[in-house]
Short mmCIF file of N, CA and C in Angstrom, two decimals:
data_model
loop_
_atom_site.label_atom_id
_atom_site.label_comp_id
_atom_site.label_asym_id
_atom_site.label_seq_id
_atom_site.Cartn_x
_atom_site.Cartn_y
_atom_site.Cartn_z
N MET A 17 111.58 90.99 91.39
CA MET A 17 111.67 89.56 91.73
C MET A 17 110.33 88.90 91.77
N TYR A 18 109.40 89.47 91.10
CA TYR A 18 108.09 88.85 91.18
C TYR A 18 107.60 88.19 89.93
N GLY A 19 108.29 88.26 88.79
CA GLY A 19 108.01 87.58 87.62
C GLY A 19 106.64 87.64 87.23
N LYS A 20 105.93 86.56 87.07
CA LYS A 20 104.57 86.46 86.59
C LYS A 20 103.43 87.00 87.61
N ARG A 21 103.85 86.88 88.91
CA ARG A 21 102.86 87.45 89.93
C ARG A 21 102.81 88.94 89.70
N ARG A 22 101.58 89.50 89.62
CA ARG A 22 101.31 90.84 89.43
C ARG A 22 101.30 91.41 90.84
N LEU A 23 102.25 92.36 90.99
CA LEU A 23 102.33 93.07 92.35
C LEU A 23 101.09 93.77 92.67
N SER A 24 100.42 94.39 91.64
CA SER A 24 99.19 95.14 92.00
C SER A 24 98.03 94.24 92.39
N ASN A 25 98.31 92.93 92.23
CA ASN A 25 97.15 91.99 92.74
C ASN A 25 97.42 91.64 94.17
N LEU A 26 98.50 92.06 94.83
CA LEU A 26 98.70 91.70 96.19
C LEU A 26 97.63 92.33 97.04
N PRO A 27 97.22 91.65 98.09
CA PRO A 27 95.94 92.11 98.78
C PRO A 27 95.97 93.50 99.37
N PHE A 28 97.21 94.00 99.69
CA PHE A 28 97.32 95.34 100.34
C PHE A 28 97.50 96.45 99.37
N PHE A 29 97.71 96.11 98.05
CA PHE A 29 98.02 97.15 97.05
C PHE A 29 96.92 98.28 97.05
N GLU A 30 95.75 97.95 96.85
CA GLU A 30 94.69 98.96 96.79
C GLU A 30 94.61 99.81 98.04
N THR A 31 94.81 99.22 99.18
CA THR A 31 94.83 100.01 100.52
C THR A 31 95.99 100.92 100.50
N VAL A 32 97.17 100.55 99.96
CA VAL A 32 98.26 101.51 99.98
C VAL A 32 98.01 102.61 98.96
N GLN A 33 97.29 102.28 97.78
CA GLN A 33 97.04 103.40 96.88
C GLN A 33 96.06 104.39 97.51
N GLU A 34 95.02 103.85 98.21
CA GLU A 34 94.12 104.73 98.92
C GLU A 34 94.89 105.62 99.88
N ILE A 35 95.77 105.06 100.68
CA ILE A 35 96.52 105.80 101.66
C ILE A 35 97.26 106.94 100.90
N LEU A 36 97.99 106.50 99.93
CA LEU A 36 98.87 107.45 99.27
C LEU A 36 98.06 108.50 98.57
N SER A 37 96.85 108.37 98.26
CA SER A 37 96.00 109.42 97.55
C SER A 37 95.92 110.63 98.54
N HIS A 38 96.18 110.54 99.70
CA HIS A 38 96.07 111.70 100.61
C HIS A 38 97.50 112.41 100.75
N TYR A 39 98.49 111.96 100.08
CA TYR A 39 99.77 112.52 100.14
C TYR A 39 100.44 112.74 98.77
N SER A 40 101.50 113.50 98.82
CA SER A 40 102.28 113.69 97.55
C SER A 40 103.69 113.99 97.93
N CYS A 41 104.61 113.61 96.98
CA CYS A 41 105.99 113.96 97.24
C CYS A 41 106.20 115.46 97.15
N PRO A 42 106.96 116.09 98.00
CA PRO A 42 107.14 117.55 97.91
C PRO A 42 107.89 117.85 96.55
N SER A 43 107.66 119.03 96.04
CA SER A 43 108.33 119.43 94.78
C SER A 43 109.85 119.44 94.88
N THR A 44 110.36 119.48 96.11
CA THR A 44 111.78 119.55 96.32
C THR A 44 112.37 118.19 96.50
N CYS A 45 111.61 117.11 96.29
CA CYS A 45 112.01 115.78 96.48
C CYS A 45 113.15 115.46 95.49
N PRO A 46 114.31 114.93 96.04
CA PRO A 46 115.53 114.71 95.26
C PRO A 46 115.52 113.31 94.51
N ALA A 47 114.42 112.64 94.63
CA ALA A 47 114.26 111.32 94.00
C ALA A 47 115.42 110.28 94.39
N ILE A 48 115.84 110.35 95.61
CA ILE A 48 116.83 109.46 96.11
C ILE A 48 116.43 108.02 95.86
N CYS A 49 115.15 107.73 96.18
CA CYS A 49 114.69 106.33 96.05
C CYS A 49 115.00 105.78 94.68
N CYS A 50 114.97 106.62 93.58
CA CYS A 50 115.26 106.26 92.25
C CYS A 50 116.73 106.14 91.87
N LYS A 51 117.49 106.66 92.75
CA LYS A 51 118.97 106.65 92.52
C LYS A 51 119.78 105.64 93.16
N VAL A 52 119.19 105.01 94.28
CA VAL A 52 120.08 104.08 95.06
C VAL A 52 119.43 102.67 95.22
N ALA A 53 118.11 102.57 94.91
CA ALA A 53 117.59 101.16 95.19
C ALA A 53 117.19 100.42 93.96
N ASP A 54 117.37 99.14 93.95
CA ASP A 54 116.88 98.26 92.86
C ASP A 54 115.41 98.41 92.86
N ILE A 55 114.76 98.29 91.66
CA ILE A 55 113.36 98.29 91.58
C ILE A 55 112.97 97.01 90.96
N ASN A 56 112.31 96.14 91.78
CA ASN A 56 111.78 94.87 91.34
C ASN A 56 110.58 95.10 90.42
N LEU A 57 110.44 94.28 89.37
CA LEU A 57 109.35 94.45 88.48
C LEU A 57 108.59 93.08 88.30
N ASP A 58 107.31 93.34 87.81
CA ASP A 58 106.66 92.12 87.33
C ASP A 58 106.41 92.22 85.84
N GLU A 59 105.85 91.24 85.20
CA GLU A 59 105.73 91.25 83.74
C GLU A 59 104.86 92.35 83.29
N ASN A 60 103.82 92.72 84.06
CA ASN A 60 102.97 93.86 83.58
C ASN A 60 103.71 95.21 83.60
N ASP A 61 104.70 95.36 84.62
CA ASP A 61 105.55 96.56 84.69
C ASP A 61 106.40 96.54 83.37
N ILE A 62 106.94 95.45 83.11
CA ILE A 62 107.74 95.34 81.82
C ILE A 62 107.00 95.76 80.63
N LYS A 63 105.77 95.29 80.49
CA LYS A 63 105.00 95.67 79.24
C LYS A 63 104.70 97.12 79.18
N LEU A 64 104.37 97.67 80.39
CA LEU A 64 104.12 99.17 80.28
C LEU A 64 105.35 99.98 80.00
N LEU A 65 106.50 99.54 80.61
CA LEU A 65 107.77 100.23 80.37
C LEU A 65 108.20 100.15 78.93
N ARG A 66 108.03 99.01 78.31
CA ARG A 66 108.45 98.86 76.91
C ARG A 66 107.53 99.63 75.98
N GLN A 67 106.22 99.80 76.34
CA GLN A 67 105.34 100.65 75.49
C GLN A 67 105.76 102.12 75.57
N THR A 68 106.27 102.57 76.77
CA THR A 68 106.61 103.87 77.03
C THR A 68 107.97 104.23 76.35
N SER A 69 109.03 103.39 76.57
CA SER A 69 110.28 103.66 76.03
C SER A 69 111.16 102.26 75.84
N LYS A 70 111.12 101.85 74.70
CA LYS A 70 111.75 100.58 74.44
C LYS A 70 113.32 100.63 74.82
N ASP A 71 113.94 101.77 74.41
CA ASP A 71 115.36 101.86 74.60
C ASP A 71 115.72 101.85 76.18
N GLU A 72 114.99 102.57 76.98
CA GLU A 72 115.23 102.54 78.33
C GLU A 72 114.85 101.16 78.97
N ALA A 73 113.73 100.56 78.51
CA ALA A 73 113.33 99.32 79.02
C ALA A 73 114.32 98.19 78.68
N ASP A 74 115.10 98.41 77.69
CA ASP A 74 116.20 97.34 77.39
C ASP A 74 117.29 97.34 78.50
N LYS A 75 117.32 98.20 79.41
CA LYS A 75 118.19 98.25 80.52
C LYS A 75 117.68 97.53 81.69
N ILE A 76 116.56 96.90 81.63
CA ILE A 76 116.03 96.06 82.66
C ILE A 76 116.76 94.70 82.72
N GLU A 77 117.14 94.36 83.86
CA GLU A 77 117.87 92.99 83.97
C GLU A 77 116.84 91.89 84.26
N SER A 78 117.12 90.72 83.76
CA SER A 78 116.31 89.59 83.96
C SER A 78 117.13 88.44 84.25
N TRP A 79 116.62 87.41 85.04
CA TRP A 79 117.32 86.16 85.29
C TRP A 79 116.26 85.10 85.74
N TYR A 80 116.64 83.93 85.74
CA TYR A 80 115.77 82.82 86.15
C TYR A 80 116.27 82.41 87.58
N GLU A 81 115.25 82.11 88.37
CA GLU A 81 115.45 81.58 89.76
C GLU A 81 114.30 80.67 90.10
N ASP A 82 114.53 79.51 90.54
CA ASP A 82 113.49 78.64 90.98
C ASP A 82 112.38 78.42 89.82
N GLY A 83 112.96 78.38 88.59
CA GLY A 83 112.11 78.12 87.44
C GLY A 83 111.28 79.34 86.94
N GLU A 84 111.51 80.44 87.62
CA GLU A 84 110.65 81.63 87.30
C GLU A 84 111.60 82.80 86.84
N ARG A 85 111.08 83.56 85.86
CA ARG A 85 111.84 84.67 85.38
C ARG A 85 111.61 85.86 86.37
N HIS A 86 112.64 86.62 86.69
CA HIS A 86 112.60 87.72 87.58
C HIS A 86 113.21 88.91 86.89
N TYR A 87 112.72 90.18 87.28
CA TYR A 87 113.13 91.38 86.62
C TYR A 87 113.51 92.49 87.61
N LYS A 88 114.45 93.30 87.22
CA LYS A 88 114.72 94.47 88.12
C LYS A 88 115.41 95.57 87.31
N MET A 89 115.35 96.81 87.81
CA MET A 89 116.11 97.85 87.25
C MET A 89 117.08 98.25 88.40
N CYS A 90 118.37 98.39 87.94
CA CYS A 90 119.36 98.81 88.91
C CYS A 90 119.50 100.35 88.89
N PRO A 91 119.90 100.85 90.02
CA PRO A 91 119.98 102.38 90.10
C PRO A 91 121.16 102.90 89.38
N PRO A 92 121.02 104.15 88.96
CA PRO A 92 119.85 104.92 89.01
C PRO A 92 118.84 104.45 87.91
N CYS A 93 117.59 104.68 88.32
CA CYS A 93 116.51 104.27 87.37
C CYS A 93 116.70 104.88 86.02
N PRO A 94 116.63 104.09 84.89
CA PRO A 94 116.88 104.75 83.55
C PRO A 94 115.81 105.71 83.17
N PHE A 95 114.70 105.65 83.83
CA PHE A 95 113.59 106.60 83.48
C PHE A 95 113.60 107.87 84.31
N LEU A 96 114.53 108.05 85.15
CA LEU A 96 114.68 109.27 85.90
C LEU A 96 115.37 110.36 85.07
N GLU A 97 114.69 111.48 84.94
CA GLU A 97 115.27 112.60 84.19
C GLU A 97 115.11 113.93 85.00
N PHE A 98 116.19 114.57 85.34
CA PHE A 98 116.22 115.71 86.15
C PHE A 98 115.43 115.57 87.48
N ASP A 99 115.70 114.46 88.15
CA ASP A 99 115.08 114.16 89.45
C ASP A 99 113.49 113.88 89.36
N LYS A 100 113.02 113.69 88.17
CA LYS A 100 111.65 113.43 87.95
C LYS A 100 111.41 112.13 87.10
N CYS A 101 110.36 111.43 87.42
CA CYS A 101 110.07 110.20 86.62
C CYS A 101 109.54 110.57 85.28
N SER A 102 110.22 110.07 84.16
CA SER A 102 109.75 110.41 82.84
C SER A 102 108.62 109.50 82.36
N VAL A 103 108.29 108.48 83.20
CA VAL A 103 107.29 107.58 82.84
C VAL A 103 106.19 107.41 84.00
N TYR A 104 105.98 108.57 84.64
CA TYR A 104 105.20 108.61 85.93
C TYR A 104 103.85 107.83 85.73
N ASP A 105 103.17 108.08 84.69
CA ASP A 105 101.82 107.43 84.58
C ASP A 105 101.96 105.93 84.25
N SER A 106 103.14 105.48 83.91
CA SER A 106 103.35 104.05 83.70
C SER A 106 104.41 103.41 84.60
N ARG A 107 104.70 104.11 85.66
CA ARG A 107 105.82 103.72 86.50
C ARG A 107 105.48 102.35 87.13
N PRO A 108 106.50 101.61 87.48
CA PRO A 108 106.32 100.27 88.06
C PRO A 108 105.40 100.25 89.36
N THR A 109 104.99 99.09 89.64
CA THR A 109 104.10 98.98 90.74
C THR A 109 104.84 99.33 92.13
N LEU A 110 106.06 98.91 92.27
CA LEU A 110 106.76 99.26 93.57
C LEU A 110 106.89 100.72 93.65
N CYS A 111 107.13 101.45 92.49
CA CYS A 111 107.25 102.88 92.52
C CYS A 111 105.96 103.53 92.93
N ARG A 112 104.83 102.88 92.53
CA ARG A 112 103.49 103.48 92.92
C ARG A 112 103.19 103.21 94.32
N MET A 113 103.94 102.34 95.01
CA MET A 113 103.73 102.08 96.40
C MET A 113 104.58 102.88 97.30
N PHE A 114 105.67 103.54 96.83
CA PHE A 114 106.57 104.24 97.60
C PHE A 114 105.95 105.41 98.26
N PRO A 115 106.22 105.63 99.59
CA PRO A 115 107.39 105.12 100.38
C PRO A 115 107.09 103.89 101.07
N PHE A 116 105.99 103.14 100.81
CA PHE A 116 105.86 101.73 101.28
C PHE A 116 106.60 100.78 100.43
N ASN A 117 107.13 99.74 101.15
CA ASN A 117 107.77 98.77 100.36
C ASN A 117 107.46 97.38 100.93
N ILE A 118 107.59 96.36 100.10
CA ILE A 118 107.20 95.03 100.54
C ILE A 118 108.39 94.45 101.47
N SER A 119 107.97 93.70 102.44
CA SER A 119 108.85 93.21 103.42
C SER A 119 109.14 91.72 103.16
N THR A 120 110.17 91.11 103.83
CA THR A 120 110.27 89.73 103.75
C THR A 120 109.37 89.06 104.63
N MET A 121 108.77 89.77 105.56
CA MET A 121 107.71 89.20 106.43
C MET A 121 106.33 89.43 105.71
N PRO A 122 105.58 88.37 105.66
CA PRO A 122 104.34 88.37 104.84
C PRO A 122 103.26 89.25 105.27
N ASP A 123 103.23 89.65 106.59
CA ASP A 123 102.07 90.46 107.07
C ASP A 123 102.31 91.88 107.43
N VAL A 124 103.50 92.36 106.89
CA VAL A 124 103.90 93.76 107.13
C VAL A 124 104.45 94.44 105.86
N LEU A 125 104.39 95.75 105.90
CA LEU A 125 105.07 96.48 104.96
C LEU A 125 106.06 97.46 105.61
N ILE A 126 107.02 97.98 104.90
CA ILE A 126 107.99 98.87 105.44
C ILE A 126 107.74 100.29 104.93
N LEU A 127 107.89 101.31 105.84
CA LEU A 127 107.67 102.68 105.44
C LEU A 127 109.04 103.39 105.46
N PHE A 128 109.44 103.85 104.37
CA PHE A 128 110.76 104.60 104.24
C PHE A 128 110.60 105.97 104.85
N PRO A 129 111.68 106.48 105.52
CA PRO A 129 111.62 107.76 106.18
C PRO A 129 112.00 108.98 105.28
N CYS A 130 111.55 108.90 103.96
CA CYS A 130 111.66 110.09 103.17
C CYS A 130 110.68 111.23 103.67
N ASP A 131 110.60 112.26 102.98
CA ASP A 131 109.70 113.41 103.41
C ASP A 131 108.21 112.96 103.37
N MET A 132 107.83 112.33 102.39
CA MET A 132 106.34 111.84 102.37
C MET A 132 106.23 110.80 103.38
N GLY A 133 107.16 109.84 103.62
CA GLY A 133 107.05 108.80 104.55
C GLY A 133 106.95 109.46 105.98
N ALA A 134 107.69 110.52 106.19
CA ALA A 134 107.62 111.18 107.54
C ALA A 134 106.26 111.82 107.77
N THR A 135 105.59 112.35 106.70
CA THR A 135 104.26 112.89 106.89
C THR A 135 103.30 111.82 107.19
N ILE A 136 103.39 110.71 106.45
CA ILE A 136 102.52 109.58 106.72
C ILE A 136 102.72 109.09 108.18
N PHE A 137 103.94 108.97 108.57
CA PHE A 137 104.28 108.57 109.89
C PHE A 137 103.63 109.43 110.95
N GLU A 138 103.61 110.75 110.73
CA GLU A 138 103.08 111.72 111.71
C GLU A 138 101.54 111.42 111.84
N ASP A 139 100.89 111.12 110.72
CA ASP A 139 99.52 110.74 110.80
C ASP A 139 99.31 109.39 111.48
N TYR A 140 100.19 108.50 111.20
CA TYR A 140 100.05 107.26 111.75
C TYR A 140 100.18 107.36 113.31
N VAL A 141 101.10 108.10 113.81
CA VAL A 141 101.29 108.30 115.28
C VAL A 141 99.99 108.89 115.82
N GLU A 142 99.41 109.88 115.15
CA GLU A 142 98.11 110.47 115.56
C GLU A 142 97.03 109.45 115.58
N TYR A 143 96.96 108.70 114.59
CA TYR A 143 95.95 107.54 114.42
C TYR A 143 96.17 106.56 115.57
N SER A 144 97.43 106.20 115.79
CA SER A 144 97.68 105.19 116.89
C SER A 144 97.26 105.77 118.32
N ASP A 145 97.62 107.00 118.49
CA ASP A 145 97.18 107.62 119.78
C ASP A 145 95.62 107.74 119.91
N ASN A 146 94.97 108.33 118.90
CA ASN A 146 93.61 108.70 119.00
C ASN A 146 92.57 107.59 118.75
N ILE A 147 92.98 106.63 117.87
CA ILE A 147 92.05 105.59 117.46
C ILE A 147 92.39 104.25 118.18
N LEU A 148 93.66 103.80 117.99
CA LEU A 148 94.06 102.63 118.68
C LEU A 148 94.20 102.65 120.20
N LYS A 149 94.36 103.97 120.58
CA LYS A 149 94.64 104.25 122.03
C LYS A 149 95.95 103.52 122.50
N ARG A 150 96.84 103.42 121.52
CA ARG A 150 98.03 102.83 121.76
C ARG A 150 99.20 103.65 121.20
N SER A 151 99.88 104.34 122.06
CA SER A 151 100.91 105.21 121.65
C SER A 151 102.13 104.52 120.99
N VAL A 152 102.61 105.13 119.89
CA VAL A 152 103.83 104.52 119.30
C VAL A 152 104.94 104.96 120.32
N PRO A 153 105.82 103.94 120.63
CA PRO A 153 106.93 104.16 121.64
C PRO A 153 107.77 105.27 121.25
N ALA A 154 108.11 106.12 122.24
CA ALA A 154 108.95 107.24 121.99
C ALA A 154 110.27 106.88 121.27
N LYS A 155 110.80 105.75 121.59
CA LYS A 155 112.09 105.35 120.92
C LYS A 155 111.83 105.12 119.39
N THR A 156 110.62 104.60 119.11
CA THR A 156 110.34 104.44 117.64
C THR A 156 110.18 105.77 117.00
N ILE A 157 109.48 106.62 117.61
CA ILE A 157 109.38 108.04 117.02
C ILE A 157 110.71 108.67 116.80
N ASP A 158 111.55 108.66 117.96
CA ASP A 158 112.89 109.24 117.81
C ASP A 158 113.74 108.61 116.70
N ALA A 159 113.67 107.24 116.63
CA ALA A 159 114.49 106.52 115.67
C ALA A 159 114.02 106.91 114.20
N PHE A 160 112.70 106.97 113.99
CA PHE A 160 112.17 107.36 112.72
C PHE A 160 112.55 108.85 112.32
N GLU A 161 112.41 109.70 113.35
CA GLU A 161 112.76 111.08 113.03
C GLU A 161 114.16 111.24 112.76
N GLN A 162 115.05 110.51 113.45
CA GLN A 162 116.56 110.56 113.18
C GLN A 162 116.79 109.99 111.79
N SER A 163 116.17 108.88 111.46
CA SER A 163 116.26 108.26 110.19
C SER A 163 115.86 109.22 109.07
N HIS A 164 114.77 109.95 109.27
CA HIS A 164 114.25 110.90 108.34
C HIS A 164 115.34 112.00 108.02
N CYS A 165 115.88 112.53 109.14
CA CYS A 165 116.81 113.57 108.98
C CYS A 165 118.06 113.16 108.27
N SER A 166 118.45 111.90 108.35
CA SER A 166 119.69 111.39 107.72
C SER A 166 119.42 110.52 106.54
N PHE A 167 118.16 110.43 106.06
CA PHE A 167 117.74 109.54 104.95
C PHE A 167 118.55 109.68 103.75
N GLU A 168 118.69 110.95 103.25
CA GLU A 168 119.44 111.19 102.00
C GLU A 168 120.93 110.78 102.15
N ILE A 169 121.46 111.22 103.21
CA ILE A 169 122.92 111.02 103.44
C ILE A 169 123.25 109.43 103.55
N LYS A 170 122.43 108.71 104.30
CA LYS A 170 122.61 107.37 104.49
C LYS A 170 122.35 106.59 103.14
N LEU A 171 121.32 106.98 102.44
CA LEU A 171 121.14 106.32 101.16
C LEU A 171 122.30 106.47 100.30
N ASN A 172 122.84 107.72 100.21
CA ASN A 172 123.94 107.97 99.28
C ASN A 172 125.18 107.25 99.63
N LYS A 173 125.39 106.90 100.98
CA LYS A 173 126.51 106.29 101.42
C LYS A 173 126.25 104.80 101.59
N ASP A 174 125.15 104.27 101.19
CA ASP A 174 124.75 102.95 101.34
C ASP A 174 124.88 102.33 102.72
N LEU A 175 124.40 103.17 103.74
CA LEU A 175 124.34 102.95 105.12
C LEU A 175 122.97 102.32 105.48
N PRO A 176 122.84 101.53 106.46
CA PRO A 176 121.53 101.03 106.86
C PRO A 176 120.58 102.19 107.34
N ILE A 177 119.42 102.10 106.96
CA ILE A 177 118.40 103.17 107.34
C ILE A 177 117.22 102.42 108.16
N PRO A 178 117.07 102.89 109.36
CA PRO A 178 115.97 102.38 110.09
C PRO A 178 114.64 102.80 109.40
N MET A 179 113.78 101.84 109.27
CA MET A 179 112.48 102.08 108.68
C MET A 179 111.39 101.59 109.57
N LEU A 180 110.19 102.06 109.41
CA LEU A 180 109.03 101.59 110.27
C LEU A 180 108.37 100.42 109.62
N VAL A 181 108.17 99.39 110.43
CA VAL A 181 107.41 98.18 110.00
C VAL A 181 105.99 98.30 110.46
N ILE A 182 105.08 98.22 109.52
CA ILE A 182 103.65 98.35 109.77
C ILE A 182 102.91 97.18 109.36
N LYS A 183 102.13 96.67 110.27
CA LYS A 183 101.30 95.45 109.97
C LYS A 183 100.21 95.88 109.03
N ILE A 184 100.03 95.05 107.96
CA ILE A 184 98.96 95.27 106.91
C ILE A 184 97.60 95.41 107.54
N ASP A 185 97.22 94.68 108.52
CA ASP A 185 95.96 94.76 109.15
C ASP A 185 95.81 96.24 109.71
N ASP A 186 96.92 96.82 110.27
CA ASP A 186 96.85 98.18 110.75
C ASP A 186 96.69 99.24 109.63
N LEU A 187 97.18 98.86 108.55
CA LEU A 187 97.03 99.79 107.39
C LEU A 187 95.64 99.91 106.95
N ILE A 188 94.86 98.89 106.99
CA ILE A 188 93.44 98.90 106.59
C ILE A 188 92.71 99.86 107.53
N SER A 189 92.84 99.78 108.81
CA SER A 189 92.08 100.71 109.67
C SER A 189 92.77 102.12 109.67
N PHE A 190 94.07 102.26 109.37
CA PHE A 190 94.66 103.52 109.21
C PHE A 190 94.11 104.24 107.97
N ASN A 191 93.82 103.45 106.95
CA ASN A 191 93.20 103.96 105.74
C ASN A 191 91.80 104.45 106.12
N GLU A 192 91.07 103.83 106.82
CA GLU A 192 89.70 104.29 107.20
C GLU A 192 89.80 105.66 107.96
N TYR A 193 90.81 105.68 108.83
CA TYR A 193 91.06 106.92 109.62
C TYR A 193 91.37 108.07 108.70
N LEU A 194 92.14 107.83 107.74
CA LEU A 194 92.64 108.91 106.76
C LEU A 194 91.38 109.43 106.00
N LYS A 195 90.52 108.38 105.56
CA LYS A 195 89.43 108.81 104.80
C LYS A 195 88.53 109.77 105.63
N SER A 196 88.32 109.48 106.84
CA SER A 196 87.49 110.42 107.67
C SER A 196 88.17 111.68 108.00
N LYS A 197 89.52 111.61 108.17
CA LYS A 197 90.28 112.85 108.45
C LYS A 197 90.34 113.76 107.26
N TYR A 198 90.40 113.29 106.08
CA TYR A 198 90.62 114.10 104.88
C TYR A 198 89.34 114.35 104.02
N ILE A 199 88.20 113.98 104.58
CA ILE A 199 86.92 114.24 103.89
C ILE A 199 86.36 115.46 104.34
#
């Protein structure tokens, strides 16, 4: 839904990339995110995907809204093969941000409770306790843990999934914390 705006130019994109450089999806990841969620694209994503596989890129939907062209791929992702991304090096911007996702609120991102998201959340709780001196509320931790345990089931059944909302400003200092932790 971003049309001409390049998602990778959003102010938090580089910070998210730096955070994600400390993590990876486990080899047992069932790629649920690629099977159940729409993937919004920008024009740069479209170009990269067309260069990679024209046939699969033809499955991308587009429409006009408010005078701007929008793009998305409907699930399952046409580039998913045997639960792995067949265009990993050219994957769309939103895929490069996962398990973070853009929120409708301008100053926050959402963290999905998949396995990698749960690992990031554990570090975020530690960061919040040790650096911010502000504990994440126990009910938030419990809700995220429950959401992590039921993530795959809820996604497959199209049920609501509680996710963590993180302020973008907090991500910047969280990133600095991770740099010191993993150096």
